JSON list of C-alpha atoms in Angstrom, two decimals:
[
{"chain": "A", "resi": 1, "resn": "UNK", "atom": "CA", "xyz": [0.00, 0.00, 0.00]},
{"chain": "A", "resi": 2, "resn": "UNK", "atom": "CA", "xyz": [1.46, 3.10, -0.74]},
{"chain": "A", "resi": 3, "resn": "UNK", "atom": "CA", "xyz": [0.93, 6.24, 1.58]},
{"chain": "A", "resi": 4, "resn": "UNK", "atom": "CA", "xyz": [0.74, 9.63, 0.30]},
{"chain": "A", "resi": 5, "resn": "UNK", "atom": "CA", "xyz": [0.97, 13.05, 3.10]},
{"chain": "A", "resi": 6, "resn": "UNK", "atom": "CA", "xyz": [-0.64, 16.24, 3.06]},
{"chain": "A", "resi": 7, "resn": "UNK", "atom": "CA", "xyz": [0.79, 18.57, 5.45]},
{"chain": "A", "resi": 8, "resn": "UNK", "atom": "CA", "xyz": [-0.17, 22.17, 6.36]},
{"chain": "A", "resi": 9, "resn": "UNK", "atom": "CA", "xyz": [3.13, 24.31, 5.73]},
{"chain": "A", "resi": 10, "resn": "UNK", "atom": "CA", "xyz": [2.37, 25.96, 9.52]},
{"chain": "A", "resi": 11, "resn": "UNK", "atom": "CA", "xyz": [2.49, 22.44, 11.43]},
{"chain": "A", "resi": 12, "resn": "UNK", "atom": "CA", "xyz": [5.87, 21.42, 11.10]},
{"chain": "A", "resi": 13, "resn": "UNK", "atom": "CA", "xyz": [8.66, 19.65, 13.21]},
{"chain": "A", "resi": 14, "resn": "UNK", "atom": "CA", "xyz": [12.66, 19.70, 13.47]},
{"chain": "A", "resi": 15, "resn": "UNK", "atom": "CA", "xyz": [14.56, 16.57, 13.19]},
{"chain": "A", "resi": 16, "resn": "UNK", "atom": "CA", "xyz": [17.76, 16.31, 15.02]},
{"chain": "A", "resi": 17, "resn": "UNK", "atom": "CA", "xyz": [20.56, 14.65, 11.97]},
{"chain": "A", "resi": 18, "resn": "UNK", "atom": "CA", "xyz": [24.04, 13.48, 12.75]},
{"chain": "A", "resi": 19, "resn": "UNK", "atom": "CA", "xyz": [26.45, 15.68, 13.58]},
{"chain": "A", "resi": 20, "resn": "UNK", "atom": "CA", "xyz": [24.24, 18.01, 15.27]},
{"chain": "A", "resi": 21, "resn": "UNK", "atom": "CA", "xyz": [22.32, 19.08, 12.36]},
{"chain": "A", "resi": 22, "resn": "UNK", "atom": "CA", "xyz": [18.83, 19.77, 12.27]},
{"chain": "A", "resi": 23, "resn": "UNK", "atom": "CA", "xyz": [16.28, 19.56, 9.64]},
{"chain": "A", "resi": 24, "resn": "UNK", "atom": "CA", "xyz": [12.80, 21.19, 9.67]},
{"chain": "A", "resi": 25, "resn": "UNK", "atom": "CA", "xyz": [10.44, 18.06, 8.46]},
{"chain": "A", "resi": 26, "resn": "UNK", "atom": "CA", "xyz": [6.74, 18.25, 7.75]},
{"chain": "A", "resi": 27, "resn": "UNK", "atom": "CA", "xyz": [4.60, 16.65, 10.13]},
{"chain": "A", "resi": 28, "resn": "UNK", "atom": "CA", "xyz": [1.76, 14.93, 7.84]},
{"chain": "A", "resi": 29, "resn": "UNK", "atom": "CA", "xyz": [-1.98, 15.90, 8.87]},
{"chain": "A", "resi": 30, "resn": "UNK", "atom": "CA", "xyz": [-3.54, 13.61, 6.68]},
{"chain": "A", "resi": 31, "resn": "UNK", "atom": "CA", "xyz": [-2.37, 10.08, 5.44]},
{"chain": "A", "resi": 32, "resn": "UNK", "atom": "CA", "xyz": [-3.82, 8.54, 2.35]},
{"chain": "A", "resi": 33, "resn": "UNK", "atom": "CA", "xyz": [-3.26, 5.39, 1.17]},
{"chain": "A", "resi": 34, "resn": "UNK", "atom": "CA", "xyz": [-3.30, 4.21, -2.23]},
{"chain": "A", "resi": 35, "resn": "UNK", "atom": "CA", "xyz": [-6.82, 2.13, -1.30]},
{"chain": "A", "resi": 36, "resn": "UNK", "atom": "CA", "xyz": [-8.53, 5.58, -0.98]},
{"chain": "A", "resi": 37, "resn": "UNK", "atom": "CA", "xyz": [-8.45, 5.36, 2.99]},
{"chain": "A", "resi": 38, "resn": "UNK", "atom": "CA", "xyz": [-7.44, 7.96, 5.13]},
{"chain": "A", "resi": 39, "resn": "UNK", "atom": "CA", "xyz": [-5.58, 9.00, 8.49]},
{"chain": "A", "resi": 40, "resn": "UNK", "atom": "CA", "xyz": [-6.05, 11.94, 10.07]},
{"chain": "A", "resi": 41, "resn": "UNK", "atom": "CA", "xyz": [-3.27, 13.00, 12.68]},
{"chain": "A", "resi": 42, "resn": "UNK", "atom": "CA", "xyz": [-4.83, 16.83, 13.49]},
{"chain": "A", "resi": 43, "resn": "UNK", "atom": "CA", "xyz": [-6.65, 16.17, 16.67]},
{"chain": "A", "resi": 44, "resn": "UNK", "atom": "CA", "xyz": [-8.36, 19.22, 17.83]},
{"chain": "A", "resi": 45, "resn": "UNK", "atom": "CA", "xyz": [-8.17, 19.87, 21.47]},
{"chain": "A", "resi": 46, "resn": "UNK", "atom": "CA", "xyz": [-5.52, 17.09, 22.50]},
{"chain": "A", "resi": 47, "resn": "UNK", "atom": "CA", "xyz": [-2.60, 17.69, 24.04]},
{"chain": "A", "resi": 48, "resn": "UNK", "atom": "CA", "xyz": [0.31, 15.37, 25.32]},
{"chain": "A", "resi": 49, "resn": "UNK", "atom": "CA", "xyz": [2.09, 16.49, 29.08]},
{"chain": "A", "resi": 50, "resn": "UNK", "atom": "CA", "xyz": [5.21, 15.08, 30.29]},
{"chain": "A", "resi": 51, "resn": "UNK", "atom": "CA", "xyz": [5.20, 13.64, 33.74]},
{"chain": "A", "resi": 52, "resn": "UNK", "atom": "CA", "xyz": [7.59, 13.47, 36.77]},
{"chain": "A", "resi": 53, "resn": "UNK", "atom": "CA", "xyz": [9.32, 11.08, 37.43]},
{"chain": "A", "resi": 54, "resn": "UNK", "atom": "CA", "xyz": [7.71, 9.83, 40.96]},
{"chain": "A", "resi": 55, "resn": "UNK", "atom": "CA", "xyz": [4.09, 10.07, 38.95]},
{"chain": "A", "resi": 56, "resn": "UNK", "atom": "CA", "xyz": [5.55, 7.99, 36.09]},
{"chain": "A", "resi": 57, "resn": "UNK", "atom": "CA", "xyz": [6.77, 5.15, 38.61]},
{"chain": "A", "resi": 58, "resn": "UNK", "atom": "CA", "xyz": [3.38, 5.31, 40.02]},
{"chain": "A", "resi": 59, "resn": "UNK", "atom": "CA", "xyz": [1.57, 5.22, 36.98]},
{"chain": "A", "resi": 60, "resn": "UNK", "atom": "CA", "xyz": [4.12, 2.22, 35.87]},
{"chain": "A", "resi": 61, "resn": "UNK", "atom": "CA", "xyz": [3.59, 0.39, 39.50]},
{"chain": "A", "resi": 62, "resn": "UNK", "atom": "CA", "xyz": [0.12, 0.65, 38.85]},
{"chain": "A", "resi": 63, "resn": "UNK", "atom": "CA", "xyz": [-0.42, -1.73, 35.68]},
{"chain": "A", "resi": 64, "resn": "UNK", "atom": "CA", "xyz": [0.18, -5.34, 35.31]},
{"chain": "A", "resi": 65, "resn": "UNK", "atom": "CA", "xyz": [2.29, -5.74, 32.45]},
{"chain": "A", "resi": 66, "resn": "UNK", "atom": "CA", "xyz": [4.56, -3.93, 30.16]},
{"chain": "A", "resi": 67, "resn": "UNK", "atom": "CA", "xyz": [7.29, -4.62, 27.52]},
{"chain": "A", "resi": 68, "resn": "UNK", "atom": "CA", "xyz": [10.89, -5.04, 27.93]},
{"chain": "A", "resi": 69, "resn": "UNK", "atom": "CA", "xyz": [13.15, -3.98, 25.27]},
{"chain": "A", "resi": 70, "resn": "UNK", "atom": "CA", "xyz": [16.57, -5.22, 24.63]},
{"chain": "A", "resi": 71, "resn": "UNK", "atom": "CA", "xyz": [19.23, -6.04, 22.27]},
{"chain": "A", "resi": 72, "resn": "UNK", "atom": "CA", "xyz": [19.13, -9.59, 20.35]},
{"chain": "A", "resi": 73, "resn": "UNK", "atom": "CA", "xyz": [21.88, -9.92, 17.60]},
{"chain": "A", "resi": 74, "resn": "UNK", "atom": "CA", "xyz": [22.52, -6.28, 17.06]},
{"chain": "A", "resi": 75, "resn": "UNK", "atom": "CA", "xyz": [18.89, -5.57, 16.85]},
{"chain": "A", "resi": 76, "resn": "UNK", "atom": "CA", "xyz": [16.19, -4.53, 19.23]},
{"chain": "A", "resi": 77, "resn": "UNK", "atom": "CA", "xyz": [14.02, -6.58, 20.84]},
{"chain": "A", "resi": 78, "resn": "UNK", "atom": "CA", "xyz": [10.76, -6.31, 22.78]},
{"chain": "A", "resi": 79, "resn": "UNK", "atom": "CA", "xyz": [8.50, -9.14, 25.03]},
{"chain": "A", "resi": 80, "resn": "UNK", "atom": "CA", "xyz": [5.57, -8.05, 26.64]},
{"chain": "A", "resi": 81, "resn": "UNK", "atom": "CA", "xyz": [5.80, -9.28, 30.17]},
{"chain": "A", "resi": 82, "resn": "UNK", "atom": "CA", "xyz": [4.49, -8.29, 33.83]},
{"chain": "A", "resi": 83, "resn": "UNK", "atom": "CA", "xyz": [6.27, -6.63, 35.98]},
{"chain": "A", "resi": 84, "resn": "UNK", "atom": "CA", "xyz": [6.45, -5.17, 39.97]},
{"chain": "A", "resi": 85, "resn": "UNK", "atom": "CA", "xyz": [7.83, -2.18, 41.14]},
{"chain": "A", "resi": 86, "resn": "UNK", "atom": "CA", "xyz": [9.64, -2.73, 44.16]},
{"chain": "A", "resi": 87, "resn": "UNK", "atom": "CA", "xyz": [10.81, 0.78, 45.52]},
{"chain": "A", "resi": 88, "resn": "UNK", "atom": "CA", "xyz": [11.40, 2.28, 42.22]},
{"chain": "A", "resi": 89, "resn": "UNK", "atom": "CA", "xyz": [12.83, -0.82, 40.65]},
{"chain": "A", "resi": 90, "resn": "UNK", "atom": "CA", "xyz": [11.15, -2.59, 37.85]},
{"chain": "A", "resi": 91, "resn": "UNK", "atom": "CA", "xyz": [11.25, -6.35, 38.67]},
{"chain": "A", "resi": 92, "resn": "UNK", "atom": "CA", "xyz": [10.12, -9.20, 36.15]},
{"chain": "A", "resi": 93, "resn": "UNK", "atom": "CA", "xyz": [10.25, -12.78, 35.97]},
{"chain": "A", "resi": 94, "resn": "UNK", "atom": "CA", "xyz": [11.65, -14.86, 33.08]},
{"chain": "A", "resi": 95, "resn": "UNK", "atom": "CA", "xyz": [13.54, -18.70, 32.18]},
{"chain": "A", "resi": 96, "resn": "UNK", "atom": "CA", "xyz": [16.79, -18.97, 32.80]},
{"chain": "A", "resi": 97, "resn": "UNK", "atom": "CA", "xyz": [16.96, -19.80, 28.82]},
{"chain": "A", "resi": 98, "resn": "UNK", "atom": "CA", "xyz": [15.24, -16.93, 27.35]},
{"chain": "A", "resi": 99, "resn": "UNK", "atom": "CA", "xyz": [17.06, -14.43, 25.02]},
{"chain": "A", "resi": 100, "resn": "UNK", "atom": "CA", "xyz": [16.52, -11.93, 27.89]},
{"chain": "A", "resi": 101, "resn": "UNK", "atom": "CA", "xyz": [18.13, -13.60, 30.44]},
{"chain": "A", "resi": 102, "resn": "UNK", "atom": "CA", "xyz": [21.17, -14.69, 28.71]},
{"chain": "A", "resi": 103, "resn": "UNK", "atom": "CA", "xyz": [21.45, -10.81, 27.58]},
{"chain": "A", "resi": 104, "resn": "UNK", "atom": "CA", "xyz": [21.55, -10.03, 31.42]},
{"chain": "A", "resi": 105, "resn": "UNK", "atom": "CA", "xyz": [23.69, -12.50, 32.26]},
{"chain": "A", "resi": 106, "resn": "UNK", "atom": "CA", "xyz": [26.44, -12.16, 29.41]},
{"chain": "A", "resi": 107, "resn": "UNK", "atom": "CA", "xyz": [26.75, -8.45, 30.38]},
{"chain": "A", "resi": 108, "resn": "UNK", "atom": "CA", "xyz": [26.52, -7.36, 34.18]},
{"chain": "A", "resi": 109, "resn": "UNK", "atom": "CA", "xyz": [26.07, -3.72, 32.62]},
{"chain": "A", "resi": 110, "resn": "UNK", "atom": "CA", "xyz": [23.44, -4.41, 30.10]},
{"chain": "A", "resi": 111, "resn": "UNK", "atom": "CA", "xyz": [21.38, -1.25, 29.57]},
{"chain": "A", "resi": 112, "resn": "UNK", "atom": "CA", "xyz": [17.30, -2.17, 28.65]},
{"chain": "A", "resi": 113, "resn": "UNK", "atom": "CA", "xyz": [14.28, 0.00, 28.50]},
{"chain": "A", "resi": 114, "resn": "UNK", "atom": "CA", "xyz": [10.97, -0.81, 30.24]},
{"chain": "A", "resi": 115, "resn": "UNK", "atom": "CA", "xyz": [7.82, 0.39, 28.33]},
{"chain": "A", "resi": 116, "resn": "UNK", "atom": "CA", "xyz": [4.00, 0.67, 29.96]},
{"chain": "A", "resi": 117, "resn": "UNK", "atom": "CA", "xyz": [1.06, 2.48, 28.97]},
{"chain": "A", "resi": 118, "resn": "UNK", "atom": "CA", "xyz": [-2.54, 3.00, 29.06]},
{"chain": "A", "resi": 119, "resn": "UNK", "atom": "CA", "xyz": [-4.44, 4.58, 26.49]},
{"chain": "A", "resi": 120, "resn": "UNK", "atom": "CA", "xyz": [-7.96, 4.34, 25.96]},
{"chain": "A", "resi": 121, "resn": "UNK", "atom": "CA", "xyz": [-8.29, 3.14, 21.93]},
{"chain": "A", "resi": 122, "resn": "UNK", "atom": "CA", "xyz": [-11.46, 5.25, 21.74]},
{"chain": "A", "resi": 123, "resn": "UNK", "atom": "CA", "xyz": [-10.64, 8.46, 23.30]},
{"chain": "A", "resi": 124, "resn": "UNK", "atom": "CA", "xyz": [-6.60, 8.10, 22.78]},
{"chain": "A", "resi": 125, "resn": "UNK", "atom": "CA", "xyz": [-6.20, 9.82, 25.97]},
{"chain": "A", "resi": 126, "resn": "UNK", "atom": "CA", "xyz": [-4.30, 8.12, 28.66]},
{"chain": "A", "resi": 127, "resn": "UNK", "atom": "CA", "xyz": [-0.39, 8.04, 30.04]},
{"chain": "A", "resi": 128, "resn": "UNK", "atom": "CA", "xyz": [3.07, 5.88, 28.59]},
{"chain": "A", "resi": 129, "resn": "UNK", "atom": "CA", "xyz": [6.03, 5.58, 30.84]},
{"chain": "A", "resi": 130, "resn": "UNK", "atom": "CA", "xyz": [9.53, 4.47, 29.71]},
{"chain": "A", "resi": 131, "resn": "UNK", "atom": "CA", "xyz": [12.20, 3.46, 31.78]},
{"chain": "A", "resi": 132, "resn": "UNK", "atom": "CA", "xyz": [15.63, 2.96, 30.74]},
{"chain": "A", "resi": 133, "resn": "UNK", "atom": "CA", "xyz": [18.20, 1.17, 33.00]},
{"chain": "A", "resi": 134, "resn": "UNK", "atom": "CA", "xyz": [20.63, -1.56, 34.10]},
{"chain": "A", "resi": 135, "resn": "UNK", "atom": "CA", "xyz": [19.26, -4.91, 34.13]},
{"chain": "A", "resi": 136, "resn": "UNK", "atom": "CA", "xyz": [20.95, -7.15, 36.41]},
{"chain": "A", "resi": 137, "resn": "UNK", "atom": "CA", "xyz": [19.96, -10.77, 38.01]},
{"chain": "A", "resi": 138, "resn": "UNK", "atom": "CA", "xyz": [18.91, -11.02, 41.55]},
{"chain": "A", "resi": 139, "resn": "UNK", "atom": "CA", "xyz": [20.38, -13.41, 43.01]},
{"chain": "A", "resi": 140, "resn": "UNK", "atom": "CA", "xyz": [19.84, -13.06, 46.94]},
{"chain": "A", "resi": 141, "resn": "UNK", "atom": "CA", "xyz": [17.86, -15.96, 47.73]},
{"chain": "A", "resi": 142, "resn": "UNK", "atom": "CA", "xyz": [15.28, -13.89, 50.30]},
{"chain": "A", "resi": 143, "resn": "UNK", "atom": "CA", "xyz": [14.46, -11.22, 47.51]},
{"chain": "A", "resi": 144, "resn": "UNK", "atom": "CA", "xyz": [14.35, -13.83, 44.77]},
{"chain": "A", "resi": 145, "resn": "UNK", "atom": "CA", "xyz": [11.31, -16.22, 47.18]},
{"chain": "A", "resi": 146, "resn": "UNK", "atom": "CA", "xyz": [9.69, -12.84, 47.71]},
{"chain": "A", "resi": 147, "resn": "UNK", "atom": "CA", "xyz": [9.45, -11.53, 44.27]},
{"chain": "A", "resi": 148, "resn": "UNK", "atom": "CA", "xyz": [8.75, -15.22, 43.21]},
{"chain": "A", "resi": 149, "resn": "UNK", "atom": "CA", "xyz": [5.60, -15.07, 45.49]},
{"chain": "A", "resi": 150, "resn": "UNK", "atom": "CA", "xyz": [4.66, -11.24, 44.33]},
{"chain": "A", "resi": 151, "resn": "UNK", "atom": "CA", "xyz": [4.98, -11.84, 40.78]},
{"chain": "A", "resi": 152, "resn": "UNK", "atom": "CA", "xyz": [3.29, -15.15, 38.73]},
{"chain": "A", "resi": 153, "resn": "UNK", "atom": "CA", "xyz": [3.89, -16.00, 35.74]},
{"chain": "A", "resi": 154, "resn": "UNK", "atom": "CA", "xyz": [1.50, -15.38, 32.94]},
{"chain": "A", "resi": 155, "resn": "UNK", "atom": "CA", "xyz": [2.33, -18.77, 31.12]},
{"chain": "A", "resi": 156, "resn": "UNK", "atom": "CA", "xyz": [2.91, -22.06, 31.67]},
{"chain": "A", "resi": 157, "resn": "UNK", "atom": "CA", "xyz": [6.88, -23.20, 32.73]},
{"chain": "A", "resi": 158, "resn": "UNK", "atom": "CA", "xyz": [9.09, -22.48, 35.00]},
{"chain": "A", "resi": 159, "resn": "UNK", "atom": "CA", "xyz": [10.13, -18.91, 35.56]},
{"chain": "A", "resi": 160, "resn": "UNK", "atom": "CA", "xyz": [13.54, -19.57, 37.06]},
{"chain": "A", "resi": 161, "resn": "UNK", "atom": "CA", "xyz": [15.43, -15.88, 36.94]},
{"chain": "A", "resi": 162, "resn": "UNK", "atom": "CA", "xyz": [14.40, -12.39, 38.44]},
{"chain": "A", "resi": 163, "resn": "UNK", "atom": "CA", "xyz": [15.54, -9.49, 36.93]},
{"chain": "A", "resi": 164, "resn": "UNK", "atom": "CA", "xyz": [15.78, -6.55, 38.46]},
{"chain": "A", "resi": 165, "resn": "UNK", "atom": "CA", "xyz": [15.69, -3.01, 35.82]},
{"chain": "A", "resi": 166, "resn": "UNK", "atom": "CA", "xyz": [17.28, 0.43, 38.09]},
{"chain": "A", "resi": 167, "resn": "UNK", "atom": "CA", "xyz": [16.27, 2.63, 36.51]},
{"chain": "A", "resi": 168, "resn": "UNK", "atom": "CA", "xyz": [18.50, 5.61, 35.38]},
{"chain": "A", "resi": 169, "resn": "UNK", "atom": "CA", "xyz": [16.08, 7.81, 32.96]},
{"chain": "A", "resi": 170, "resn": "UNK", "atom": "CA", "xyz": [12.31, 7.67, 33.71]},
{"chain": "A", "resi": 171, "resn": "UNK", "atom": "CA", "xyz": [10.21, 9.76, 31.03]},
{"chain": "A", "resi": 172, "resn": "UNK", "atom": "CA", "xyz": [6.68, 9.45, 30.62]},
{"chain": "A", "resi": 173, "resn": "UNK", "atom": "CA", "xyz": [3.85, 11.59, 29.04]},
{"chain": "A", "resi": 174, "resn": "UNK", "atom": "CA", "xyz": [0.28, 12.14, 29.67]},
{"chain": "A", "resi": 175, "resn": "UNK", "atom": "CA", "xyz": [-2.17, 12.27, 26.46]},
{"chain": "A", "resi": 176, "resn": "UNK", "atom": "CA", "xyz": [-5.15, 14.46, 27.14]},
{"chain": "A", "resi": 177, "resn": "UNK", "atom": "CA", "xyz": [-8.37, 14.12, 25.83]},
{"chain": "A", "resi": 178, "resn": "UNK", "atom": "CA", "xyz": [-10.43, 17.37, 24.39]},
{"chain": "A", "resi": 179, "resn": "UNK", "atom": "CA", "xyz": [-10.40, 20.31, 26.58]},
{"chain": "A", "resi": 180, "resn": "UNK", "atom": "CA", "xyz": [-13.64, 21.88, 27.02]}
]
């Protein structure tokens, strides 16, 4: 399918190039695609906040699940799984032979990023926290039983390895619906 834009010349964005260079880049307002459907990006009224820090852990603490993003090969990539926050760190469960873990465990420093959200599909308001970190394996045997007994598993198998994700940058935005 091919996609064509129309912009409005006043709605435009800057794009940050190598070097340092920036480039001012038209932000579309309407997609088309080649089927005759359309996508329309203006929404009237919305606006998008950024949060704190201490609201975005709450906000992050407050959901069940989220997806953890890391590198495979090179490349990025993401698993949804749940999660607890345990005094500002993100804590998850996984296998002891999952892509993840051996990630973690090949690299003591191994930086990830921890994405959660909640946005309503109707009104597209809602909130999305990222957290970006070191992900290291817990291996204390009292905090390992307790996040064992906090946090279950969402499938079947054995969930043999907690990871624990400290977080270093925590950004997160709020996405409002119309303002009357």
């Amino acid at each position: 399918m091919v996609w064509e834009a129309v912009v409005s010349s006043e709605d435009r964005r800057v794009r940050s190039l190598p070097g340092g260079c920036t480039r001012d880049v038209p932000r579309p307002e309407i997609m088309i695609a080649s089927n005759g459907s359309a996508t329309d990006n203006r929404v009237p009224g919305r606006r998008m906040v950024e949060i704190d820090r201490e609201e975005a852990l709450r906000l992050l603490a407050g959901v069940p699940y989220g997806r953890v993003v890391f590198t495979r090969d090179a490349l990025p990539a993401i698993r949804p799984v749940n999660h607890f926050v345990d005094r500002g760190v993100v804590i998850v469960r996984t296998r002891v032979t999952s892509r993840l873990t051996g990630t973690v465990r090949a690299d003591p420093s191994v930086v990830v990023a921890y994405e959660a959200d909640d946005i309503d599909a109707v009104t597209h308001a809602g909130w999305s926290v990222v957290v970006t970190g070191l992900a290291r394996t817990v291996t204390d045997p009292e905090r390992v039983a307790r996040y064992e007994r906090l946090l279950r598993p969402w499938a079947d198998g054995v969930m043999d390895t907690v990871i624990a994700i400290e977080p270093t940058i925590v950004t997160g935005v709020r996405l409002l619906g119309e303002q009357k």
